Tab-separated table of C-alpha atoms and ligand atoms in Angstrom:
chain	number	residue	atom	x	y	z
Q	1	MET	CA	38.344	35.756	7.252
Q	2	LYS	CA	35.530	34.525	9.499
Q	3	ILE	CA	32.887	32.405	7.774
Q	4	THR	CA	30.201	34.705	9.176
Q	5	ASP	CA	31.714	37.632	7.265
Q	6	ALA	CA	31.924	35.506	4.098
Q	7	LEU	CA	28.265	34.576	4.411
Q	8	ARG	CA	27.255	38.220	4.983
Q	9	GLY	CA	29.099	39.032	1.734
Q	10	GLU	CA	27.149	36.298	-0.089
Q	11	HIS	CA	23.893	37.748	1.260
Q	12	ALA	CA	24.896	41.133	-0.198
Q	13	VAL	CA	25.250	39.609	-3.666
Q	14	LEU	CA	22.034	37.662	-3.284
Q	15	TYR	CA	20.156	40.880	-2.414
Q	16	VAL	CA	21.182	42.172	-5.876
Q	17	ILE	CA	19.843	38.994	-7.460
Q	18	PHE	CA	16.577	39.355	-5.485
Q	19	ASP	CA	16.218	42.845	-6.999
Q	20	PHE	CA	16.968	41.479	-10.473
Q	21	VAL	CA	14.271	38.816	-10.182
Q	22	ARG	CA	11.775	41.307	-8.672
Q	23	ASP	CA	12.426	43.644	-11.641
Q	24	THR	CA	11.986	40.766	-14.072
Q	25	ILE	CA	8.605	39.745	-12.718
Q	26	SER	CA	7.485	43.397	-12.673
Q	27	ASN	CA	8.501	43.969	-16.299
Q	28	SER	CA	7.792	40.666	-18.041
Q	29	GLU	CA	4.838	38.365	-18.701
Q	30	ASP	CA	7.082	35.852	-20.450
Q	31	ILE	CA	7.206	32.636	-18.448
Q	32	THR	CA	10.516	31.488	-19.963
Q	33	ILE	CA	12.237	34.795	-19.164
Q	34	ILE	CA	10.840	34.740	-15.634
Q	35	LYS	CA	11.906	31.134	-14.994
Q	36	ASN	CA	15.372	31.794	-16.427
Q	37	SER	CA	15.832	34.711	-14.006
Q	38	VAL	CA	14.795	32.476	-11.095
Q	39	SER	CA	17.212	29.767	-12.202
Q	40	VAL	CA	20.138	32.143	-11.490
Q	41	LEU	CA	18.712	32.802	-8.026
Q	42	GLU	CA	18.106	29.081	-7.519
Q	43	ARG	CA	21.670	28.053	-8.239
Q	44	THR	CA	23.185	30.790	-6.075
Q	45	LEU	CA	20.766	30.407	-3.185
Q	46	LEU	CA	21.135	26.608	-3.005
Q	47	SER	CA	24.909	26.857	-3.116
Q	48	HIS	CA	24.812	29.408	-0.276
Q	49	ALA	CA	22.481	27.277	1.863
Q	50	GLU	CA	24.636	24.212	1.215
Q	51	ILE	CA	27.649	25.961	2.735
Q	52	GLU	CA	25.629	26.974	5.814
Q	53	ASP	CA	24.166	23.453	6.191
Q	54	ASN	CA	27.525	21.672	5.722
Q	55	PHE	CA	30.032	24.028	7.324
Q	56	LEU	CA	28.443	26.412	9.840
Q	57	PHE	CA	25.337	24.747	11.248
Q	58	PRO	CA	27.044	21.453	12.301
Q	59	GLU	CA	29.621	23.475	14.284
Q	60	LEU	CA	26.769	25.231	16.089
Q	61	ASP	CA	24.951	22.012	16.991
Q	62	PRO	CA	27.018	21.318	20.113
Q	63	HIS	CA	26.253	24.838	21.396
Q	64	ILE	CA	22.698	25.633	20.348
Q	65	ALA	CA	21.151	22.364	19.022
Q	66	GLY	CA	17.431	22.283	19.786
Q	67	MET	CA	17.298	25.997	20.303
Q	68	GLY	CA	14.900	28.006	18.183
Q	69	PRO	CA	17.163	29.956	15.840
Q	70	LEU	CA	19.159	27.030	14.428
Q	71	GLU	CA	16.125	24.815	13.952
Q	72	MET	CA	14.207	27.719	12.385
Q	73	MET	CA	17.039	28.346	9.907
Q	74	ARG	CA	17.096	24.667	8.885
Q	75	THR	CA	13.309	24.610	8.511
Q	76	GLU	CA	13.430	27.729	6.357
Q	77	HIS	CA	16.127	26.179	4.125
Q	78	GLN	CA	13.700	23.288	3.558
Q	79	SER	CA	10.823	25.659	2.778
Q	80	ILE	CA	13.012	27.505	0.259
Q	81	ASP	CA	14.009	24.128	-1.280
Q	82	GLU	CA	10.347	23.168	-1.665
Q	83	ILE	CA	9.467	26.352	-3.529
Q	84	LEU	CA	12.516	25.961	-5.760
Q	85	LYS	CA	11.434	22.395	-6.607
Q	86	SER	CA	7.912	23.536	-7.592
Q	87	TYR	CA	8.315	26.756	-9.574
Q	88	ARG	CA	9.377	25.063	-12.829
Q	89	ASP	CA	6.043	23.197	-12.974
Q	90	GLU	CA	3.982	26.370	-12.605
Q	91	ASN	CA	2.787	27.584	-15.981
Q	92	ASP	CA	0.233	30.178	-14.999
Q	93	VAL	CA	2.152	33.481	-15.078
Q	94	ASP	CA	0.280	35.122	-12.187
Q	95	ALA	CA	0.620	32.033	-9.979
Q	96	LEU	CA	4.310	31.829	-10.926
Q	97	LYS	CA	4.868	35.442	-9.987
Q	98	ALA	CA	3.083	34.906	-6.631
Q	99	LEU	CA	5.282	31.883	-5.935
Q	100	ILE	CA	8.441	33.823	-6.732
Q	101	ARG	CA	7.373	36.735	-4.516
Q	102	GLN	CA	6.794	34.219	-1.734
Q	103	LEU	CA	10.251	32.756	-2.315
Q	104	ILE	CA	11.995	36.125	-2.221
Q	105	ASP	CA	10.077	37.300	0.853
Q	106	LEU	CA	10.934	34.069	2.646
Q	107	ALA	CA	14.607	34.207	1.663
Q	108	PHE	CA	14.921	37.916	2.510
Q	109	GLY	CA	13.376	37.404	5.965
Q	110	HIS	CA	15.606	34.357	6.479
Q	111	PHE	CA	18.738	36.349	5.649
Q	112	GLN	CA	17.700	39.124	8.047
Q	113	LYS	CA	17.299	36.597	10.869
Q	114	GLU	CA	20.686	35.062	10.121
Q	115	GLU	CA	22.368	38.461	10.073
Q	116	MET	CA	20.683	39.738	13.223
Q	117	ALA	CA	20.585	36.565	15.303
Q	118	LEU	CA	22.284	33.418	14.046
Q	119	PHE	CA	25.600	34.871	12.865
Q	120	ALA	CA	25.840	36.843	16.104
Q	121	MET	CA	25.258	33.616	18.048
Q	122	ALA	CA	27.949	31.890	15.952
Q	123	GLU	CA	30.376	34.696	16.832
Q	124	GLN	CA	29.414	34.344	20.488
Q	125	PHE	CA	29.734	30.530	20.773
Q	126	LEU	CA	32.621	29.802	18.344
Q	127	THR	CA	36.126	31.144	18.799
Q	128	ASP	CA	37.788	33.460	16.289
Q	129	ASP	CA	40.086	30.553	15.300
Q	130	GLU	CA	37.092	28.260	14.690
Q	131	LEU	CA	35.299	30.905	12.638
Q	132	THR	CA	38.456	31.550	10.596
Q	133	ALA	CA	39.034	27.821	10.007
Q	134	LEU	CA	35.472	27.632	8.667
Q	135	GLY	CA	36.210	30.719	6.566
Q	136	ASP	CA	39.175	28.855	5.067
Q	137	LYS	CA	36.865	25.952	4.130
Q	138	TRP	CA	34.467	28.461	2.539
Q	139	ALA	CA	37.345	29.996	0.539
Q	140	GLU	CA	38.455	26.599	-0.716
Q	141	LYS	CA	34.892	25.748	-1.728
Q	142	ARG	CA	34.488	29.081	-3.506
Q	143	ASN	CA	38.005	29.106	-5.033
Q	144	VAL	CA	38.944	32.533	-3.698
Q	145	VAL	CA	42.143	33.886	-2.176
Q	146	VAL	CA	41.707	35.158	1.384
Q	147	ASP	CA	44.239	36.941	3.593
Q	148	GLY	CA	46.956	36.502	0.938
Q	149	HIS	CA	46.637	32.698	0.969
Q	150	SER	CA	45.541	30.889	-2.150
Q	151	CYS	CA	42.843	28.370	-1.388
Q	152	ILE	CA	42.329	27.395	-5.000
Q	153	SER	CA	41.897	23.634	-5.124
Q	154	ALA	CA	43.650	21.462	-7.692
Q	155	ALA	CA	40.314	19.971	-8.755
F	201	FE2	FE1	20.462	30.295	5.420
F	202	FE2	FE1	22.467	32.794	4.640
């Protein structure tokens, strides 16, 4: 499987988590419940961005380094990181909800840009073999079986 397809699949799961967190902040005024819901998003989102930063983006550098889309995606990863570092310290429920809405809007827009531009560029500049080799690295990292091959690591 190509890494771009794997990452699209991760986006699909993250969209469900976005909805879960949106529902939580609509239905609760409890700061602990709200922060706990964001912690699930935090762990999943950071893990997803780490795979893009470590596996996909470096392979794109020789082709589109310095071009807008790749730099924009890296900058948005940093912006998402900064919000995720700050939300735990926010103890005003309305300010917390505003921060979380900002986070989800940013992450949603970021995903749309990746799906509509960056992944398409990856599929244009990298060969199918390169994309599949990266998909194998993704499968090993995620401990899933792809194309009938077990990539489960011994660790
Ligand atoms: Fe990303
Ligand atoms: Fe992504």
